Amino acid sequence: MRHQLDELDNKYKEDVRELRESLRMSEQREAFYRAALEDRLQIVAEHIHKSLTEWANAELEEGQITQRKRGRPRKTFK
């Protein structure tokens, strides 16, 4: 009976060790994925910022081209 108890205790300790190792590997994998995701999000954010800035500048330029600099607005014929 003592022998069986020792075997079960050893099996329990081995299972706990394997689970801890598995947890450690999962945490390392999560840290790697998190770092990769942060890098990718930074790239996407920079692209969105650049696109919106270029679009806004183009809109401003177009608005300045169509805007009259002085005087009353032109009369349009209907």
Tab-separated table of C-alpha atoms in Angstrom:
chain	number	residue	atom	x	y	z
A	1	MET	CA	0.000	0.000	0.000
A	2	ARG	CA	2.839	2.386	0.824
A	3	HIS	CA	4.396	1.544	-2.532
A	4	GLN	CA	1.159	2.479	-4.372
A	5	LEU	CA	0.969	5.747	-2.469
A	6	ASP	CA	4.557	6.572	-3.441
A	7	GLU	CA	3.816	5.764	-7.092
A	8	LEU	CA	0.745	8.010	-7.080
A	9	ASP	CA	2.721	10.779	-5.394
A	10	ASN	CA	5.474	10.502	-8.011
A	11	LYS	CA	2.915	10.498	-10.836
A	12	TYR	CA	1.247	13.582	-9.330
A	13	LYS	CA	4.585	15.396	-9.094
A	14	GLU	CA	5.435	14.469	-12.689
A	15	ASP	CA	2.023	15.676	-13.915
A	16	VAL	CA	2.449	18.971	-12.055
A	17	ARG	CA	5.916	19.430	-13.555
A	18	GLU	CA	4.591	18.754	-17.073
A	19	LEU	CA	1.707	21.182	-16.565
A	20	ARG	CA	4.041	23.897	-15.303
A	21	GLU	CA	6.315	23.383	-18.296
A	22	SER	CA	3.324	23.558	-20.623
A	23	LEU	CA	2.149	26.759	-18.917
A	24	ARG	CA	5.605	28.309	-19.250
A	25	MET	CA	5.711	27.483	-22.963
A	26	SER	CA	2.213	28.912	-23.453
A	27	GLU	CA	3.216	32.131	-21.692
A	28	GLN	CA	6.311	32.439	-23.891
A	29	ARG	CA	4.216	31.868	-27.018
A	30	GLU	CA	1.692	34.475	-25.848
A	31	ALA	CA	4.473	37.014	-25.249
A	32	PHE	CA	5.855	36.358	-28.743
A	33	TYR	CA	2.425	36.760	-30.381
A	34	ARG	CA	1.733	39.901	-28.349
A	35	ALA	CA	5.018	41.479	-29.501
A	36	ALA	CA	4.319	40.536	-33.126
A	37	LEU	CA	0.797	41.960	-32.887
A	38	GLU	CA	2.054	45.226	-31.396
A	39	ASP	CA	4.532	45.582	-34.264
A	40	ARG	CA	1.818	44.910	-36.839
A	41	LEU	CA	-0.606	47.338	-35.188
A	42	GLN	CA	2.076	50.040	-35.246
A	43	ILE	CA	2.551	49.507	-38.992
A	44	VAL	CA	-1.213	49.682	-39.602
A	45	ALA	CA	-1.566	52.822	-37.457
A	46	GLU	CA	1.244	54.548	-39.359
A	47	HIS	CA	-0.357	53.617	-42.687
A	48	ILE	CA	-3.779	54.928	-41.604
A	49	HIS	CA	-2.238	58.159	-40.307
A	50	LYS	CA	-0.327	58.700	-43.548
A	51	SER	CA	-3.390	57.957	-45.696
A	52	LEU	CA	-5.651	60.288	-43.723
A	53	THR	CA	-3.056	63.065	-43.707
A	54	GLU	CA	-2.555	62.809	-47.465
A	55	TRP	CA	-6.323	62.769	-48.030
A	56	ALA	CA	-6.832	65.818	-45.786
A	57	ASN	CA	-4.045	67.734	-47.537
A	58	ALA	CA	-5.550	66.903	-50.934
A	59	GLU	CA	-8.962	68.095	-49.751
A	60	LEU	CA	-7.455	71.349	-48.471
A	61	GLU	CA	-5.619	71.964	-51.735
A	62	GLU	CA	-8.760	71.271	-53.747
A	63	GLY	CA	-10.727	73.649	-51.530
A	64	GLN	CA	-8.159	76.398	-51.997
A	65	ILE	CA	-8.118	75.948	-55.765
A	66	THR	CA	-11.904	76.292	-56.081
A	67	GLN	CA	-12.172	79.140	-53.565
A	68	ARG	CA	-12.018	82.717	-54.868
A	69	LYS	CA	-9.389	84.785	-53.171
A	70	ARG	CA	-11.253	88.160	-53.131
A	71	GLY	CA	-14.481	89.808	-54.132
A	72	ARG	CA	-17.970	88.474	-54.297
A	73	PRO	CA	-18.701	84.942	-55.462
A	74	ARG	CA	-19.198	84.484	-59.176
A	75	LYS	CA	-22.731	84.601	-60.476
A	76	THR	CA	-23.903	81.368	-61.952
A	77	PHE	CA	-26.522	81.034	-64.673
A	78	LYS	CA	-29.363	78.678	-64.055
